[in-house]
Amino acid sequence: MIFLRNKGGSFILILFLYSRHVLTEKE
């Protein structure tokens, strides 16, 4: 359970960093 939760958190973190990178490029 902790592993799945950790994996999900990493996935959300990647999406957050990716979206921020895209917004920075658009700017």
Coordinates of N, CA and C in Angstrom, one line a residue:
M1 N 0.8 -1.2 0.0 CA 0.0 0.0 0.0 C 0.9 1.3 0.0
I2 N 1.9 1.3 0.8 CA 2.8 2.4 0.9 C 3.5 2.6 -0.5
F3 N 3.8 1.5 -1.1 CA 4.6 1.5 -2.4 C 3.7 2.2 -3.4
L4 N 2.4 1.7 -3.5 CA 1.5 2.3 -4.5 C 1.3 3.8 -4.2
R5 N 1.2 4.1 -2.9 CA 0.9 5.5 -2.6 C 2.2 6.4 -3.0
N6 N 3.3 5.8 -2.8 CA 4.6 6.5 -3.1 C 4.7 6.7 -4.6
K7 N 4.3 5.6 -5.3 CA 4.3 5.6 -6.8 C 3.4 6.7 -7.3
G8 N 2.2 6.8 -6.7 CA 1.2 7.7 -7.2 C 1.7 9.2 -6.9
G9 N 2.3 9.3 -5.7 CA 2.9 10.7 -5.4 C 3.9 11.1 -6.4
S10 N 4.8 10.1 -6.8 CA 5.8 10.5 -7.8 C 5.2 10.8 -9.1
F11 N 4.1 10.1 -9.5 CA 3.5 10.4 -10.8 C 2.9 11.8 -10.8
I12 N 2.3 12.2 -9.6 CA 1.7 13.5 -9.5 C 2.8 14.6 -9.6
L13 N 3.9 14.3 -8.9 CA 5.0 15.2 -8.9 C 5.6 15.4 -10.3
I14 N 5.7 14.3 -11.1 CA 6.2 14.4 -12.4 C 5.2 15.3 -13.3
L15 N 3.9 15.0 -13.1 CA 2.9 15.8 -13.9 C 3.1 17.3 -13.5
F16 N 3.3 17.6 -12.2 CA 3.4 19.0 -11.8 C 4.6 19.6 -12.4
L17 N 5.7 19.0 -12.3 CA 7.0 19.5 -12.9 C 6.9 19.7 -14.4
Y18 N 6.2 18.7 -15.1 CA 6.1 18.8 -16.5 C 5.2 20.0 -16.9
S19 N 4.0 20.1 -16.2 CA 3.1 21.2 -16.5 C 3.8 22.6 -16.3
R20 N 4.6 22.6 -15.2 CA 5.3 23.9 -14.9 C 6.3 24.2 -16.0
H21 N 6.9 23.2 -16.5 CA 7.9 23.3 -17.6 C 7.3 23.8 -18.8
V22 N 6.1 23.3 -19.1 CA 5.3 23.7 -20.3 C 4.9 25.2 -20.2
L23 N 4.4 25.5 -19.0 CA 4.0 26.9 -18.8 C 5.2 27.9 -19.0
T24 N 6.3 27.4 -18.5 CA 7.5 28.3 -18.6 C 7.9 28.5 -20.0
E25 N 7.8 27.4 -20.8 CA 8.2 27.5 -22.2 C 7.2 28.4 -23.0
K26 N 5.9 28.3 -22.7 CA 4.9 29.1 -23.3 C 5.2 30.6 -23.0
E27 N 5.6 30.9 -21.8 CA 5.9 32.3 -21.4 C 7.1 32.8 -22.1

